[in-house]
Amino acid sequence: PATNIVPITVADARAFAAAARERGVLLSVVGPHRVRLVTHLDIDDAGAKHAADVVARLLSDEPAAEKRG
């Protein structure tokens, strides 16, 4: 089914969320290694692209999953 919820596993969810917030993107910490993104009704295409770009950049800086254990 289609959804606007995107769960992501990261090394440190709180640090990831803080880095995203510093770049203007709010997301939810739902576990020590899990964040959740949900689009908001008032986000336009430019805002969605900004959020996607920020998350992509932060993910590119993430350690590889095999290094996290």
CSV table of N, CA, C and O in Angstrom, one decimal:
chain,number,residue,atom,x,y,z
A,1,PRO,N,0.8,-1.2,0.0
A,1,PRO,CA,0.0,0.0,0.0
A,1,PRO,C,0.9,1.3,0.0
A,1,PRO,O,1.9,1.3,0.6
A,2,ALA,N,0.4,2.3,-0.6
A,2,ALA,CA,1.1,3.6,-0.6
A,2,ALA,C,1.0,4.2,0.8
A,2,ALA,O,0.1,4.1,1.5
A,3,THR,N,2.1,4.9,1.1
A,3,THR,CA,2.2,5.6,2.4
A,3,THR,C,3.1,6.8,2.3
A,3,THR,O,4.0,6.8,1.4
A,4,ASN,N,3.0,7.7,3.2
A,4,ASN,CA,3.9,8.8,3.3
A,4,ASN,C,4.9,8.7,4.4
A,4,ASN,O,5.5,9.7,4.8
A,5,ILE,N,5.0,7.5,5.0
A,5,ILE,CA,5.9,7.2,6.1
A,5,ILE,C,7.1,6.5,5.6
A,5,ILE,O,7.0,5.5,4.9
A,6,VAL,N,8.3,7.1,5.9
A,6,VAL,CA,9.6,6.5,5.5
A,6,VAL,C,10.4,6.2,6.7
A,6,VAL,O,11.0,7.1,7.3
A,7,PRO,N,10.5,4.9,7.1
A,7,PRO,CA,11.4,4.6,8.2
A,7,PRO,C,12.8,4.4,7.7
A,7,PRO,O,13.0,3.8,6.6
A,8,ILE,N,13.8,4.8,8.5
A,8,ILE,CA,15.2,4.7,8.1
A,8,ILE,C,16.1,4.2,9.3
A,8,ILE,O,15.9,4.7,10.4
A,9,THR,N,16.9,3.2,9.1
A,9,THR,CA,17.8,2.7,10.1
A,9,THR,C,19.2,3.5,10.0
A,9,THR,O,19.7,3.5,8.8
A,10,VAL,N,19.6,4.1,11.0
A,10,VAL,CA,20.9,4.8,11.1
A,10,VAL,C,21.7,4.4,12.3
A,10,VAL,O,21.3,3.7,13.2
A,11,ALA,N,23.0,4.8,12.3
A,11,ALA,CA,23.9,4.5,13.4
A,11,ALA,C,23.4,5.1,14.7
A,11,ALA,O,23.4,4.4,15.7
A,12,ASP,N,23.1,6.4,14.7
A,12,ASP,CA,22.7,7.1,15.9
A,12,ASP,C,21.5,8.0,15.5
A,12,ASP,O,21.7,9.0,15.0
A,13,ALA,N,20.3,7.5,15.9
A,13,ALA,CA,19.1,8.2,15.5
A,13,ALA,C,19.0,9.6,16.1
A,13,ALA,O,18.6,10.6,15.3
A,14,ARG,N,19.4,9.9,17.3
A,14,ARG,CA,19.3,11.2,17.9
A,14,ARG,C,20.3,12.2,17.2
A,14,ARG,O,19.9,13.3,16.9
A,15,ALA,N,21.5,11.7,16.9
A,15,ALA,CA,22.5,12.5,16.2
A,15,ALA,C,22.0,12.8,14.7
A,15,ALA,O,22.1,14.0,14.2
A,16,PHE,N,21.4,11.8,14.1
A,16,PHE,CA,20.9,12.0,12.7
A,16,PHE,C,19.8,13.0,12.7
A,16,PHE,O,19.7,14.0,11.9
A,17,ALA,N,18.9,12.9,13.7
A,17,ALA,CA,17.7,13.9,13.8
A,17,ALA,C,18.2,15.3,14.1
A,17,ALA,O,17.7,16.3,13.5
A,18,ALA,N,19.2,15.4,14.9
A,18,ALA,CA,19.8,16.7,15.3
A,18,ALA,C,20.4,17.3,14.0
A,18,ALA,O,20.3,18.5,13.8
A,19,ALA,N,21.2,16.6,13.3
A,19,ALA,CA,21.8,17.1,12.1
A,19,ALA,C,20.8,17.5,11.0
A,19,ALA,O,20.9,18.5,10.4
A,20,ALA,N,19.7,16.7,10.9
A,20,ALA,CA,18.6,17.1,10.0
A,20,ALA,C,18.0,18.4,10.4
A,20,ALA,O,17.7,19.3,9.6
A,21,ARG,N,17.7,18.5,11.7
A,21,ARG,CA,17.1,19.7,12.3
A,21,ARG,C,17.9,21.0,12.0
A,21,ARG,O,17.4,22.0,11.6
A,22,GLU,N,19.2,20.8,12.1
A,22,GLU,CA,20.2,21.9,11.8
A,22,GLU,C,20.0,22.4,10.4
A,22,GLU,O,20.3,23.5,10.1
A,23,ARG,N,19.6,21.5,9.5
A,23,ARG,CA,19.5,21.8,8.1
A,23,ARG,C,18.0,22.1,7.7
A,23,ARG,O,17.7,22.1,6.5
A,24,GLY,N,17.1,22.2,8.7
A,24,GLY,CA,15.8,22.6,8.5
A,24,GLY,C,14.8,21.4,8.2
A,24,GLY,O,13.7,21.7,7.7
A,25,VAL,N,15.2,20.2,8.5
A,25,VAL,CA,14.3,19.1,8.3
A,25,VAL,C,14.0,18.4,9.7
A,25,VAL,O,14.9,18.0,10.4
A,26,LEU,N,12.7,18.3,10.0
A,26,LEU,CA,12.3,17.6,11.2
A,26,LEU,C,11.9,16.2,10.9
A,26,LEU,O,11.2,15.9,10.0
A,27,LEU,N,12.4,15.3,11.8
A,27,LEU,CA,12.0,13.9,11.7
A,27,LEU,C,11.9,13.3,13.1
A,27,LEU,O,12.3,14.0,14.0
A,28,SER,N,11.3,12.2,13.2
A,28,SER,CA,11.0,11.6,14.5
A,28,SER,C,12.1,10.5,14.8
A,28,SER,O,12.4,9.7,13.9
A,29,VAL,N,12.5,10.5,16.0
A,29,VAL,CA,13.4,9.4,16.5
A,29,VAL,C,12.4,8.3,17.1
A,29,VAL,O,11.6,8.6,18.0
A,30,VAL,N,12.5,7.1,16.6
A,30,VAL,CA,11.6,6.1,17.1
A,30,VAL,C,12.3,4.9,17.7
A,30,VAL,O,11.7,3.9,18.0
A,31,GLY,N,13.6,5.0,17.8
A,31,GLY,CA,14.5,4.0,18.4
A,31,GLY,C,15.9,4.5,18.4
A,31,GLY,O,16.2,5.5,17.8
A,32,PRO,N,16.8,3.8,19.0
A,32,PRO,CA,18.2,4.2,19.0
A,32,PRO,C,18.9,4.3,17.7
A,32,PRO,O,19.8,5.1,17.4
A,33,HIS,N,18.3,3.5,16.7
A,33,HIS,CA,18.9,3.4,15.4
A,33,HIS,C,17.8,3.6,14.3
A,33,HIS,O,18.0,3.2,13.2
A,34,ARG,N,16.7,4.2,14.7
A,34,ARG,CA,15.6,4.3,13.7
A,34,ARG,C,15.0,5.7,13.8
A,34,ARG,O,14.7,6.2,14.9
A,35,VAL,N,14.9,6.3,12.6
A,35,VAL,CA,14.1,7.6,12.5
A,35,VAL,C,13.0,7.3,11.5
A,35,VAL,O,13.0,6.4,10.7
A,36,ARG,N,12.0,8.2,11.6
A,36,ARG,CA,10.8,8.1,10.7
A,36,ARG,C,10.5,9.5,10.1
A,36,ARG,O,10.5,10.5,10.8
A,37,LEU,N,10.4,9.5,8.8
A,37,LEU,CA,10.0,10.7,8.1
A,37,LEU,C,8.6,10.6,7.6
A,37,LEU,O,8.1,9.5,7.2
A,38,VAL,N,7.8,11.7,7.8
A,38,VAL,CA,6.4,11.7,7.4
A,38,VAL,C,6.2,13.1,6.7
A,38,VAL,O,6.5,14.1,7.3
A,39,THR,N,5.7,13.0,5.5
A,39,THR,CA,5.5,14.3,4.8
A,39,THR,C,4.3,15.0,5.5
A,39,THR,O,3.3,14.4,6.0
A,40,HIS,N,4.4,16.3,5.5
A,40,HIS,CA,3.3,17.2,6.1
A,40,HIS,C,2.5,17.7,4.9
A,40,HIS,O,3.0,18.0,3.8
A,41,LEU,N,1.2,17.9,5.2
A,41,LEU,CA,0.3,18.5,4.2
A,41,LEU,C,0.8,19.8,3.5
A,41,LEU,O,0.6,20.0,2.4
A,42,ASP,N,1.4,20.6,4.3
A,42,ASP,CA,1.8,21.9,3.8
A,42,ASP,C,3.2,22.0,3.1
A,42,ASP,O,3.6,23.1,2.8
A,43,ILE,N,3.8,20.9,3.0
A,43,ILE,CA,5.1,20.8,2.3
A,43,ILE,C,5.0,20.8,0.8
A,43,ILE,O,4.3,20.0,0.3
A,44,ASP,N,5.6,21.8,0.1
A,44,ASP,CA,5.5,21.8,-1.3
A,44,ASP,C,6.6,21.0,-2.0
A,44,ASP,O,7.4,20.4,-1.3
A,45,ASP,N,6.7,21.0,-3.3
A,45,ASP,CA,7.7,20.2,-4.0
A,45,ASP,C,9.1,20.7,-3.6
A,45,ASP,O,10.0,19.8,-3.4
A,46,ALA,N,9.3,22.0,-3.5
A,46,ALA,CA,10.7,22.5,-3.1
A,46,ALA,C,11.0,22.0,-1.7
A,46,ALA,O,12.2,21.6,-1.5
A,47,GLY,N,10.1,22.0,-0.8
A,47,GLY,CA,10.4,21.5,0.6
A,47,GLY,C,10.6,20.1,0.6
A,47,GLY,O,11.5,19.6,1.3
A,48,ALA,N,9.9,19.3,-0.2
A,48,ALA,CA,10.1,17.8,-0.2
A,48,ALA,C,11.5,17.6,-0.8
A,48,ALA,O,12.2,16.7,-0.3
A,49,LYS,N,11.9,18.3,-1.9
A,49,LYS,CA,13.2,18.1,-2.5
A,49,LYS,C,14.3,18.5,-1.5
A,49,LYS,O,15.3,17.8,-1.4
A,50,HIS,N,14.1,19.6,-0.7
A,50,HIS,CA,15.1,20.0,0.3
A,50,HIS,C,15.3,18.9,1.3
A,50,HIS,O,16.4,18.5,1.6
A,51,ALA,N,14.2,18.3,1.8
A,51,ALA,CA,14.2,17.3,2.8
A,51,ALA,C,14.9,16.0,2.2
A,51,ALA,O,15.8,15.4,2.9
A,52,ALA,N,14.6,15.7,1.0
A,52,ALA,CA,15.2,14.5,0.4
A,52,ALA,C,16.7,14.7,0.2
A,52,ALA,O,17.5,13.8,0.5
A,53,ASP,N,17.1,15.9,-0.2
A,53,ASP,CA,18.5,16.2,-0.4
A,53,ASP,C,19.3,16.2,1.0
A,53,ASP,O,20.4,15.6,1.0
A,54,VAL,N,18.7,16.7,2.0
A,54,VAL,CA,19.3,16.7,3.3
A,54,VAL,C,19.5,15.3,3.8
A,54,VAL,O,20.6,14.9,4.3
A,55,VAL,N,18.4,14.5,3.7
A,55,VAL,CA,18.5,13.1,4.2
A,55,VAL,C,19.5,12.3,3.4
A,55,VAL,O,20.3,11.5,3.9
A,56,ALA,N,19.5,12.5,2.1
A,56,ALA,CA,20.5,11.8,1.2
A,56,ALA,C,21.9,12.1,1.6
A,56,ALA,O,22.8,11.3,1.7
A,57,ARG,N,22.1,13.4,1.9
A,57,ARG,CA,23.5,13.8,2.3
A,57,ARG,C,23.9,13.2,3.6
A,57,ARG,O,25.0,12.7,3.8
A,58,LEU,N,23.0,13.2,4.6
A,58,LEU,CA,23.3,12.7,5.9
A,58,LEU,C,23.5,11.2,5.8
A,58,LEU,O,24.4,10.6,6.4
A,59,LEU,N,22.7,10.5,5.0
A,59,LEU,CA,22.9,9.1,4.8
A,59,LEU,C,24.2,8.7,4.1
A,59,LEU,O,24.8,7.7,4.4
A,60,SER,N,24.7,9.6,3.2
A,60,SER,CA,25.9,9.3,2.6
A,60,SER,C,27.1,9.5,3.6
A,60,SER,O,28.2,8.9,3.3
A,61,ASP,N,26.9,10.2,4.7
A,61,ASP,CA,27.9,10.3,5.7
A,61,ASP,C,27.8,9.2,6.8
A,61,ASP,O,28.7,9.1,7.7
A,62,GLU,N,26.8,8.4,6.7
A,62,GLU,CA,26.6,7.3,7.6
A,62,GLU,C,27.6,6.2,7.5
A,62,GLU,O,28.0,5.9,6.3
A,63,PRO,N,28.1,5.6,8.6
A,63,PRO,CA,28.9,4.4,8.4
A,63,PRO,C,28.2,3.2,7.8
A,63,PRO,O,27.0,3.2,7.9
A,64,ALA,N,28.9,2.4,7.1
A,64,ALA,CA,28.3,1.2,6.5
A,64,ALA,C,27.6,0.3,7.6
A,64,ALA,O,28.1,0.2,8.7
A,65,ALA,N,26.5,-0.3,7.3
A,65,ALA,CA,25.8,-1.1,8.2
A,65,ALA,C,26.7,-2.2,8.8
A,65,ALA,O,26.6,-2.5,10.0
A,66,GLU,N,27.5,-2.8,8.0
A,66,GLU,CA,28.4,-3.9,8.6
A,66,GLU,C,29.4,-3.4,9.6
A,66,GLU,O,29.8,-4.1,10.5
A,67,LYS,N,29.7,-2.1,9.6
A,67,LYS,CA,30.6,-1.5,10.6
A,67,LYS,C,29.9,-1.2,11.9
A,67,LYS,O,30.5,-1.1,12.9
A,68,ARG,N,28.6,-1.1,11.8
A,68,ARG,CA,27.8,-0.8,13.0
A,68,ARG,C,27.5,-2.1,13.9
A,68,ARG,O,27.2,-2.0,15.0
A,69,GLY,N,27.6,-3.2,13.2
A,69,GLY,CA,27.4,-4.4,14.0
A,69,GLY,C,26.1,-4.9,14.0
A,69,GLY,O,25.0,-4.7,14.2
